[in-house]
Structure formats: structure tokens, C-alpha cells
Amino acid sequence: MNRLAPTALILALATVAPGCDLVDMFDDLEHPRTLVSVSVTHHATAQDGSFPYRGGDGEMRVFDTDEGWSVTLLGAYVTTTAVVLHRCDDAQVDLELYRGPFAEDFRREDLDMFTLGGVDLGASSYCSATVTYGPYPQGSAMNGLDPEVEGATFYVDGGATKGGVTVPFTLRSDAVIEVEVDLSQVQGGGPLVVHGGEDFPIELVVSKTYDRFFDAVDFEVATTEELTAQVAAALELETRADLDAVSP
């Protein structure tokens, strides 16, 4: 009786998943995989163990810099064009972007996560990731985005005030920015570990801290080129990754 059970099982499965689908099914059973999805979000610098309020959903962001300037971001977008996961053995896995490059609107509610893409992975460990910020595709449907976002890696519009002096700025870059994100401590003090066959997808959240864009900047003397370079440098320094949700 027991010797007939495997045959009966195979015949039953074959009626559900004929041909190559049956091979795939047995491969999935032998080598289970887990969906790892990557989301993006933004926030202000944590204070006293929590993230401060710097503006609501759809509103401009207002914050003070370390040089005492009050900055108002009327509009700000950063485009993520790729994410590559690096295994601890140096192999790499490209993330599938579900909707292509994503121009993140910093007027969306802080810590509101947008799922960028995902990939099915077997048992493996990941020590780092490369997040690429690049130009939003030309000729793409803008979906209500500011026209200036098309072709831009980032677009930041606003002003800074200090001592009765107000300095407006409009910053735009089409340079590609590759950021290496450390995953070696992301999971209980160790790397991101995928066992394969987890009951639920693994959620990796990539975040950016926007109120550090203008650290050490004197707006009265800084040029547009210098401010643009400052935002690019801040994106490299202030991009990090967490599991499930962003921690202060």
C-alpha cells in the first residue's frame, strides 16, 4: 500500500499541473523559495527615539538645519532605478522592479512605504545591497508628477530663511548615484538570511533622511552647483535599510 502512494500522488499532481509545471512543482518542493520585496520611504532624523512631524501627507516639509536655517521643501522627488542584493559569498541578485523606476514624492506621508519590487530567493544570506538613484525615464507617463521630474535623478524646490534673509533654490540632477547599503547587521545583529519557504514574504525597507540634505550649508554663499552636490552627497550618506519597518 505504501509503495503505491508515491505513484498515486504523482498521478494526482499530474492532473493539476501537467508537463513542465509538474517539474517546477517538484523543484519548488525540493528547493523552496521566499519572496523578498523591497520598499522605499523617507523620514526626518529621529529624535528621542521617534521620528518628528515635519509636514503631513501632500504638504511641504519644514525643518531646521544644523546651521540654523529654516528650510521649506515645496517639492522634492528622488528616483530609484535599481536595487541589487549582494550575497555574502559575493554573488548578486537583481531586483525586479514591478513598475519600473520610481520617482518618490517627499510630500507623501513620512514612513509611508511604496513597494518597489521583489525577487524569489532560495536559502541564502545577504550582506549588502546597491541602491541606484538615476534619471526618471524620458517620455514616460508622469502620473501627476511635476514635469521637472522627467529625466531627473532628483528634483528639490524650496527656500531657506535665517535672520530675515530668504534664499530660494531649485535643484535638479540627472547624475547616477549608486549607494552601497549595509545589510550585515539588519537581522538580529547579522546579515539578511533567507531560509526558503518562509510562511510570509521578507520585507526590506530602504529609507532616506531628507532633513540632512543641507547639513553645514550657508545658503547666503552656496551656489546652485554646491547645493546640488550637497543633496547628492546626503543621499549617499542617509540611505539605509531595515527589515519590515524603519526603526528610529
PDB file of C-alpha atoms in Angstrom:
ATOM      1  CA  MET A   1       0.000   0.000   0.000  1.00  0.00           C
ATOM      2  CA  ASN A   2       2.731   2.440   0.935  1.00  0.00           C
ATOM      3  CA  ARG A   3       4.639   1.643  -2.268  1.00  0.00           C
ATOM      4  CA  LEU A   4       1.635   2.738  -4.348  1.00  0.00           C
ATOM      5  CA  ALA A   5       1.233   6.073  -2.555  1.00  0.00           C
ATOM      6  CA  PRO A   6       4.007   7.950  -4.427  1.00  0.00           C
ATOM      7  CA  THR A   7       2.570   6.838  -7.775  1.00  0.00           C
ATOM      8  CA  ALA A   8      -0.913   7.933  -6.779  1.00  0.00           C
ATOM      9  CA  LEU A   9       0.462  11.264  -5.650  1.00  0.00           C
ATOM     10  CA  ILE A  10       2.303  11.822  -8.930  1.00  0.00           C
ATOM     11  CA  LEU A  11      -0.826  10.971 -10.961  1.00  0.00           C
ATOM     12  CA  ALA A  12      -2.919  13.320  -8.859  1.00  0.00           C
ATOM     13  CA  LEU A  13      -0.442  16.150  -9.276  1.00  0.00           C
ATOM     14  CA  ALA A  14      -0.157  15.491 -12.996  1.00  0.00           C
ATOM     15  CA  THR A  15      -3.887  16.125 -13.427  1.00  0.00           C
ATOM     16  CA  VAL A  16      -3.432  19.523 -11.774  1.00  0.00           C
ATOM     17  CA  ALA A  17      -0.085  20.538 -13.225  1.00  0.00           C
ATOM     18  CA  PRO A  18       0.768  18.680 -16.442  1.00  0.00           C
ATOM     19  CA  GLY A  19       4.050  18.884 -18.360  1.00  0.00           C
ATOM     20  CA  CYS A  20       6.758  21.280 -17.244  1.00  0.00           C
ATOM     21  CA  ASP A  21       4.520  22.690 -14.477  1.00  0.00           C
ATOM     22  CA  LEU A  22       4.852  19.348 -12.670  1.00  0.00           C
ATOM     23  CA  VAL A  23       8.646  19.560 -12.854  1.00  0.00           C
ATOM     24  CA  ASP A  24       8.505  23.104 -11.479  1.00  0.00           C
ATOM     25  CA  MET A  25       6.245  21.970  -8.669  1.00  0.00           C
ATOM     26  CA  PHE A  26       8.645  19.256  -7.531  1.00  0.00           C
ATOM     27  CA  ASP A  27      11.559  21.678  -7.852  1.00  0.00           C
ATOM     28  CA  ASP A  28       9.726  24.119  -5.587  1.00  0.00           C
ATOM     29  CA  LEU A  29       9.194  21.331  -3.053  1.00  0.00           C
ATOM     30  CA  GLU A  30      12.855  20.329  -3.138  1.00  0.00           C
ATOM     31  CA  HIS A  31      14.228  23.883  -3.267  1.00  0.00           C
ATOM     32  CA  PRO A  32      11.653  26.165  -1.579  1.00  0.00           C
ATOM     33  CA  ARG A  33      11.869  29.881  -2.269  1.00  0.00           C
ATOM     34  CA  THR A  34      10.730  33.026  -0.474  1.00  0.00           C
ATOM     35  CA  LEU A  35       9.646  36.371  -1.898  1.00  0.00           C
ATOM     36  CA  VAL A  36      11.918  39.205  -0.779  1.00  0.00           C
ATOM     37  CA  SER A  37      10.286  42.547  -1.522  1.00  0.00           C
ATOM     38  CA  VAL A  38      11.913  45.981  -1.276  1.00  0.00           C
ATOM     39  CA  SER A  39      10.009  49.117  -0.335  1.00  0.00           C
ATOM     40  CA  VAL A  40      11.179  52.736  -0.258  1.00  0.00           C
ATOM     41  CA  THR A  41      10.262  55.545   2.119  1.00  0.00           C
ATOM     42  CA  HIS A  42      11.549  58.780   3.668  1.00  0.00           C
ATOM     43  CA  HIS A  43      11.563  60.494   7.050  1.00  0.00           C
ATOM     44  CA  ALA A  44      13.171  63.174   9.204  1.00  0.00           C
ATOM     45  CA  THR A  45      16.013  62.491  11.635  1.00  0.00           C
ATOM     46  CA  ALA A  46      14.845  60.569  14.697  1.00  0.00           C
ATOM     47  CA  GLN A  47      14.743  62.484  17.983  1.00  0.00           C
ATOM     48  CA  ASP A  48      14.393  60.909  21.423  1.00  0.00           C
ATOM     49  CA  GLY A  49      13.572  57.553  19.929  1.00  0.00           C
ATOM     50  CA  SER A  50      10.880  58.654  17.462  1.00  0.00           C
ATOM     51  CA  PHE A  51      10.506  60.405  14.126  1.00  0.00           C
ATOM     52  CA  PRO A  52       9.379  64.053  14.355  1.00  0.00           C
ATOM     53  CA  TYR A  53       6.482  65.547  12.377  1.00  0.00           C
ATOM     54  CA  ARG A  54       7.748  67.753   9.535  1.00  0.00           C
ATOM     55  CA  GLY A  55       4.579  68.010   7.425  1.00  0.00           C
ATOM     56  CA  GLY A  56       1.530  65.941   6.579  1.00  0.00           C
ATOM     57  CA  ASP A  57       0.578  63.933   3.525  1.00  0.00           C
ATOM     58  CA  GLY A  58       0.656  66.170   0.445  1.00  0.00           C
ATOM     59  CA  GLU A  59       2.213  69.063   2.352  1.00  0.00           C
ATOM     60  CA  MET A  60       5.591  70.773   2.118  1.00  0.00           C
ATOM     61  CA  ARG A  61       8.331  69.728   4.546  1.00  0.00           C
ATOM     62  CA  VAL A  62       9.758  72.272   7.015  1.00  0.00           C
ATOM     63  CA  PHE A  63      12.878  71.691   9.150  1.00  0.00           C
ATOM     64  CA  ASP A  64      15.888  73.477  10.640  1.00  0.00           C
ATOM     65  CA  THR A  65      19.455  72.756   9.597  1.00  0.00           C
ATOM     66  CA  ASP A  66      22.484  72.439  11.860  1.00  0.00           C
ATOM     67  CA  GLU A  67      23.462  75.964  10.729  1.00  0.00           C
ATOM     68  CA  GLY A  68      20.178  77.482  11.924  1.00  0.00           C
ATOM     69  CA  TRP A  69      18.443  77.842   8.560  1.00  0.00           C
ATOM     70  CA  SER A  70      14.722  77.087   8.376  1.00  0.00           C
ATOM     71  CA  VAL A  71      14.237  75.087   5.171  1.00  0.00           C
ATOM     72  CA  THR A  72      10.923  74.658   3.391  1.00  0.00           C
ATOM     73  CA  LEU A  73      10.725  71.946   0.730  1.00  0.00           C
ATOM     74  CA  LEU A  74       7.902  72.934  -1.600  1.00  0.00           C
ATOM     75  CA  GLY A  75       8.567  69.854  -3.696  1.00  0.00           C
ATOM     76  CA  ALA A  76      11.128  67.069  -3.645  1.00  0.00           C
ATOM     77  CA  TYR A  77      11.476  63.871  -5.692  1.00  0.00           C
ATOM     78  CA  VAL A  78      14.140  61.166  -5.749  1.00  0.00           C
ATOM     79  CA  THR A  79      14.080  58.451  -8.434  1.00  0.00           C
ATOM     80  CA  THR A  80      15.132  54.886  -7.603  1.00  0.00           C
ATOM     81  CA  THR A  81      16.047  52.985 -10.766  1.00  0.00           C
ATOM     82  CA  ALA A  82      17.570  49.721  -9.488  1.00  0.00           C
ATOM     83  CA  VAL A  83      18.292  47.601  -6.425  1.00  0.00           C
ATOM     84  CA  VAL A  84      20.852  44.778  -6.391  1.00  0.00           C
ATOM     85  CA  LEU A  85      21.172  42.392  -3.454  1.00  0.00           C
ATOM     86  CA  HIS A  86      24.690  41.102  -2.735  1.00  0.00           C
ATOM     87  CA  ARG A  87      25.019  37.661  -1.185  1.00  0.00           C
ATOM     88  CA  CYS A  88      27.638  37.188   1.478  1.00  0.00           C
ATOM     89  CA  ASP A  89      29.542  34.964  -0.970  1.00  0.00           C
ATOM     90  CA  ASP A  90      29.728  37.963  -3.382  1.00  0.00           C
ATOM     91  CA  ALA A  91      27.095  36.685  -5.839  1.00  0.00           C
ATOM     92  CA  GLN A  92      24.431  39.247  -6.712  1.00  0.00           C
ATOM     93  CA  VAL A  93      20.700  39.236  -7.425  1.00  0.00           C
ATOM     94  CA  ASP A  94      18.880  41.965  -9.369  1.00  0.00           C
ATOM     95  CA  LEU A  95      15.539  43.085  -8.028  1.00  0.00           C
ATOM     96  CA  GLU A  96      12.602  43.030 -10.440  1.00  0.00           C
ATOM     97  CA  LEU A  97      11.007  46.492 -10.420  1.00  0.00           C
ATOM     98  CA  TYR A  98       7.257  45.989 -10.604  1.00  0.00           C
ATOM     99  CA  ARG A  99       6.525  49.362 -12.243  1.00  0.00           C
ATOM    100  CA  GLY A 100       9.983  50.389 -13.412  1.00  0.00           C
ATOM    101  CA  PRO A 101      11.888  53.379 -11.969  1.00  0.00           C
ATOM    102  CA  PHE A 102      10.010  55.108  -9.155  1.00  0.00           C
ATOM    103  CA  ALA A 103      10.042  58.870  -8.512  1.00  0.00           C
ATOM    104  CA  GLU A 104       9.391  59.140  -4.777  1.00  0.00           C
ATOM    105  CA  ASP A 105       7.421  62.243  -3.764  1.00  0.00           C
ATOM    106  CA  PHE A 106       8.705  63.523  -0.421  1.00  0.00           C
ATOM    107  CA  ARG A 107       5.355  65.230   0.176  1.00  0.00           C
ATOM    108  CA  ARG A 108       3.852  61.786   0.717  1.00  0.00           C
ATOM    109  CA  GLU A 109       3.374  60.917   4.366  1.00  0.00           C
ATOM    110  CA  ASP A 110       6.648  60.192   6.150  1.00  0.00           C
ATOM    111  CA  LEU A 111       7.305  56.448   6.632  1.00  0.00           C
ATOM    112  CA  ASP A 112       4.613  55.602   4.061  1.00  0.00           C
ATOM    113  CA  MET A 113       6.151  52.632   2.234  1.00  0.00           C
ATOM    114  CA  PHE A 114       5.914  52.031  -1.519  1.00  0.00           C
ATOM    115  CA  THR A 115       6.771  48.520  -2.732  1.00  0.00           C
ATOM    116  CA  LEU A 116       9.385  48.932  -5.436  1.00  0.00           C
ATOM    117  CA  GLY A 117       9.867  45.311  -6.475  1.00  0.00           C
ATOM    118  CA  GLY A 118      10.771  41.824  -5.385  1.00  0.00           C
ATOM    119  CA  VAL A 119      12.539  38.579  -6.165  1.00  0.00           C
ATOM    120  CA  ASP A 120      12.026  34.913  -5.210  1.00  0.00           C
ATOM    121  CA  LEU A 121      15.069  33.566  -3.391  1.00  0.00           C
ATOM    122  CA  GLY A 122      16.185  30.197  -2.097  1.00  0.00           C
ATOM    123  CA  ALA A 123      18.281  29.626   1.015  1.00  0.00           C
ATOM    124  CA  SER A 124      20.952  32.343   1.079  1.00  0.00           C
ATOM    125  CA  SER A 125      22.434  35.231   3.083  1.00  0.00           C
ATOM    126  CA  TYR A 126      22.831  38.860   2.001  1.00  0.00           C
ATOM    127  CA  CYS A 127      25.402  41.266   3.443  1.00  0.00           C
ATOM    128  CA  SER A 128      24.779  44.383   1.344  1.00  0.00           C
ATOM    129  CA  ALA A 129      22.730  45.971  -1.410  1.00  0.00           C
ATOM    130  CA  THR A 130      23.321  48.572  -4.101  1.00  0.00           C
ATOM    131  CA  VAL A 131      20.571  51.162  -4.465  1.00  0.00           C
ATOM    132  CA  THR A 132      20.775  53.181  -7.665  1.00  0.00           C
ATOM    133  CA  TYR A 133      19.238  56.629  -7.998  1.00  0.00           C
ATOM    134  CA  GLY A 134      19.026  57.679 -11.637  1.00  0.00           C
ATOM    135  CA  PRO A 135      17.062  59.766 -14.162  1.00  0.00           C
ATOM    136  CA  TYR A 136      13.327  59.206 -14.412  1.00  0.00           C
ATOM    137  CA  PRO A 137      12.699  57.880 -17.949  1.00  0.00           C
ATOM    138  CA  GLN A 138      12.076  60.431 -20.678  1.00  0.00           C
ATOM    139  CA  GLY A 139       8.722  60.170 -22.401  1.00  0.00           C
ATOM    140  CA  SER A 140       7.111  58.216 -19.566  1.00  0.00           C
ATOM    141  CA  ALA A 141       3.610  58.921 -18.334  1.00  0.00           C
ATOM    142  CA  MET A 142       4.136  61.281 -15.435  1.00  0.00           C
ATOM    143  CA  ASN A 143       1.157  60.162 -13.356  1.00  0.00           C
ATOM    144  CA  GLY A 144       0.646  63.638 -11.917  1.00  0.00           C
ATOM    145  CA  LEU A 145       4.321  64.273 -11.124  1.00  0.00           C
ATOM    146  CA  ASP A 146       5.905  67.670 -11.664  1.00  0.00           C
ATOM    147  CA  PRO A 147       7.132  67.958 -15.287  1.00  0.00           C
ATOM    148  CA  GLU A 148      10.638  68.730 -13.989  1.00  0.00           C
ATOM    149  CA  VAL A 149      10.902  65.185 -12.639  1.00  0.00           C
ATOM    150  CA  GLU A 150      11.148  63.654 -16.128  1.00  0.00           C
ATOM    151  CA  GLY A 151      14.803  62.935 -16.819  1.00  0.00           C
ATOM    152  CA  ALA A 152      15.840  63.843 -13.262  1.00  0.00           C
ATOM    153  CA  THR A 153      17.551  61.751 -10.621  1.00  0.00           C
ATOM    154  CA  PHE A 154      16.336  64.217  -8.035  1.00  0.00           C
ATOM    155  CA  TYR A 155      14.430  67.482  -8.087  1.00  0.00           C
ATOM    156  CA  VAL A 156      14.259  69.721  -4.993  1.00  0.00           C
ATOM    157  CA  ASP A 157      12.419  73.049  -4.901  1.00  0.00           C
ATOM    158  CA  GLY A 158      12.133  75.324  -1.882  1.00  0.00           C
ATOM    159  CA  GLY A 159      13.744  78.038   0.165  1.00  0.00           C
ATOM    160  CA  ALA A 160      15.789  78.700   3.300  1.00  0.00           C
ATOM    161  CA  THR A 161      15.322  81.531   5.827  1.00  0.00           C
ATOM    162  CA  LYS A 162      17.630  82.845   8.549  1.00  0.00           C
ATOM    163  CA  GLY A 163      17.824  86.229  10.270  1.00  0.00           C
ATOM    164  CA  GLY A 164      15.367  87.849   7.895  1.00  0.00           C
ATOM    165  CA  VAL A 165      17.217  86.545   4.815  1.00  0.00           C
ATOM    166  CA  THR A 166      15.374  84.184   2.477  1.00  0.00           C
ATOM    167  CA  VAL A 167      17.197  82.237  -0.223  1.00  0.00           C
ATOM    168  CA  PRO A 168      15.072  80.341  -2.789  1.00  0.00           C
ATOM    169  CA  PHE A 169      16.539  77.318  -4.579  1.00  0.00           C
ATOM    170  CA  THR A 170      15.634  74.886  -7.347  1.00  0.00           C
ATOM    171  CA  LEU A 171      17.962  71.899  -7.633  1.00  0.00           C
ATOM    172  CA  ARG A 172      17.915  69.226 -10.303  1.00  0.00           C
ATOM    173  CA  SER A 173      20.376  66.474 -11.214  1.00  0.00           C
ATOM    174  CA  ASP A 174      20.466  63.721 -13.822  1.00  0.00           C
ATOM    175  CA  ALA A 175      23.640  62.124 -12.428  1.00  0.00           C
ATOM    176  CA  VAL A 176      23.517  58.424 -11.485  1.00  0.00           C
ATOM    177  CA  ILE A 177      24.119  57.843  -7.771  1.00  0.00           C
ATOM    178  CA  GLU A 178      24.974  54.332  -6.562  1.00  0.00           C
ATOM    179  CA  VAL A 179      24.669  53.795  -2.818  1.00  0.00           C
ATOM    180  CA  GLU A 180      26.095  50.747  -1.048  1.00  0.00           C
ATOM    181  CA  VAL A 181      23.740  49.805   1.791  1.00  0.00           C
ATOM    182  CA  ASP A 182      24.990  47.625   4.642  1.00  0.00           C
ATOM    183  CA  LEU A 183      22.830  44.573   5.398  1.00  0.00           C
ATOM    184  CA  SER A 184      25.357  42.812   7.615  1.00  0.00           C
ATOM    185  CA  GLN A 185      23.543  43.809  10.820  1.00  0.00           C
ATOM    186  CA  VAL A 186      19.979  44.082   9.560  1.00  0.00           C
ATOM    187  CA  GLN A 187      18.634  40.865  11.083  1.00  0.00           C
ATOM    188  CA  GLY A 188      19.251  40.429  14.792  1.00  0.00           C
ATOM    189  CA  GLY A 189      22.820  41.663  14.530  1.00  0.00           C
ATOM    190  CA  GLY A 190      23.579  39.576  11.439  1.00  0.00           C
ATOM    191  CA  PRO A 191      23.003  39.631   7.679  1.00  0.00           C
ATOM    192  CA  LEU A 192      19.690  39.177   5.913  1.00  0.00           C
ATOM    193  CA  VAL A 193      19.087  35.404   5.945  1.00  0.00           C
ATOM    194  CA  VAL A 194      16.596  33.720   3.631  1.00  0.00           C
ATOM    195  CA  HIS A 195      15.811  30.124   4.579  1.00  0.00           C
ATOM    196  CA  GLY A 196      13.481  29.497   1.641  1.00  0.00           C
ATOM    197  CA  GLY A 197       9.885  28.520   2.189  1.00  0.00           C
ATOM    198  CA  GLU A 198       9.120  31.190   4.816  1.00  0.00           C
ATOM    199  CA  ASP A 199       5.407  31.491   5.548  1.00  0.00           C
ATOM    200  CA  PHE A 200       5.391  35.195   4.634  1.00  0.00           C
ATOM    201  CA  PRO A 201       7.429  37.438   2.306  1.00  0.00           C
ATOM    202  CA  ILE A 202      10.502  39.177   3.715  1.00  0.00           C
ATOM    203  CA  GLU A 203      10.150  42.971   3.567  1.00  0.00           C
ATOM    204  CA  LEU A 204      13.286  45.099   3.183  1.00  0.00           C
ATOM    205  CA  VAL A 205      12.714  48.840   3.588  1.00  0.00           C
ATOM    206  CA  VAL A 206      15.138  51.381   2.064  1.00  0.00           C
ATOM    207  CA  SER A 207      14.771  54.831   3.619  1.00  0.00           C
ATOM    208  CA  LYS A 208      16.163  58.334   3.117  1.00  0.00           C
ATOM    209  CA  THR A 209      16.542  61.147   5.676  1.00  0.00           C
ATOM    210  CA  TYR A 210      15.559  64.404   3.952  1.00  0.00           C
ATOM    211  CA  ASP A 211      16.304  66.895   6.736  1.00  0.00           C
ATOM    212  CA  ARG A 212      20.027  66.154   6.379  1.00  0.00           C
ATOM    213  CA  PHE A 213      20.149  67.389   2.773  1.00  0.00           C
ATOM    214  CA  PHE A 214      21.673  70.724   3.738  1.00  0.00           C
ATOM    215  CA  ASP A 215      23.942  70.000   6.705  1.00  0.00           C
ATOM    216  CA  ALA A 216      26.770  72.556   7.131  1.00  0.00           C
ATOM    217  CA  VAL A 217      25.371  74.748   4.312  1.00  0.00           C
ATOM    218  CA  ASP A 218      25.430  78.557   4.353  1.00  0.00           C
ATOM    219  CA  PHE A 219      22.697  79.416   1.867  1.00  0.00           C
ATOM    220  CA  GLU A 220      23.883  83.021   1.523  1.00  0.00           C
ATOM    221  CA  VAL A 221      27.119  81.963  -0.159  1.00  0.00           C
ATOM    222  CA  ALA A 222      26.386  78.473  -1.535  1.00  0.00           C
ATOM    223  CA  THR A 223      25.955  78.177  -5.304  1.00  0.00           C
ATOM    224  CA  THR A 224      23.287  76.089  -7.020  1.00  0.00           C
ATOM    225  CA  GLU A 225      26.003  73.632  -8.076  1.00  0.00           C
ATOM    226  CA  GLU A 226      27.214  73.300  -4.486  1.00  0.00           C
ATOM    227  CA  LEU A 227      23.689  72.757  -3.163  1.00  0.00           C
ATOM    228  CA  THR A 228      23.036  70.133  -5.839  1.00  0.00           C
ATOM    229  CA  ALA A 229      26.252  68.317  -4.910  1.00  0.00           C
ATOM    230  CA  GLN A 230      25.244  68.524  -1.245  1.00  0.00           C
ATOM    231  CA  VAL A 231      21.919  66.762  -1.882  1.00  0.00           C
ATOM    232  CA  ALA A 232      23.690  64.038  -3.884  1.00  0.00           C
ATOM    233  CA  ALA A 233      26.189  63.505  -1.059  1.00  0.00           C
ATOM    234  CA  ALA A 234      23.398  63.412   1.532  1.00  0.00           C
ATOM    235  CA  LEU A 235      21.562  60.722  -0.421  1.00  0.00           C
ATOM    236  CA  GLU A 236      24.691  58.560  -0.278  1.00  0.00           C
ATOM    237  CA  LEU A 237      25.128  59.147   3.453  1.00  0.00           C
ATOM    238  CA  GLU A 238      21.485  58.996   4.510  1.00  0.00           C
ATOM    239  CA  THR A 239      20.214  55.902   2.686  1.00  0.00           C
ATOM    240  CA  ARG A 240      19.828  52.824   4.892  1.00  0.00           C
ATOM    241  CA  ALA A 241      17.859  49.595   5.104  1.00  0.00           C
ATOM    242  CA  ASP A 242      15.678  47.951   7.764  1.00  0.00           C
ATOM    243  CA  LEU A 243      13.537  44.829   7.944  1.00  0.00           C
ATOM    244  CA  ASP A 244       9.737  45.210   7.981  1.00  0.00           C
ATOM    245  CA  ALA A 245       9.687  48.870   9.108  1.00  0.00           C
ATOM    246  CA  VAL A 246      12.059  51.780   9.666  1.00  0.00           C
ATOM    247  CA  SER A 247      13.419  51.936  13.205  1.00  0.00           C
ATOM    248  CA  PRO A 248      14.428  55.238  14.867  1.00  0.00           C
TER     249      PRO A 248
END
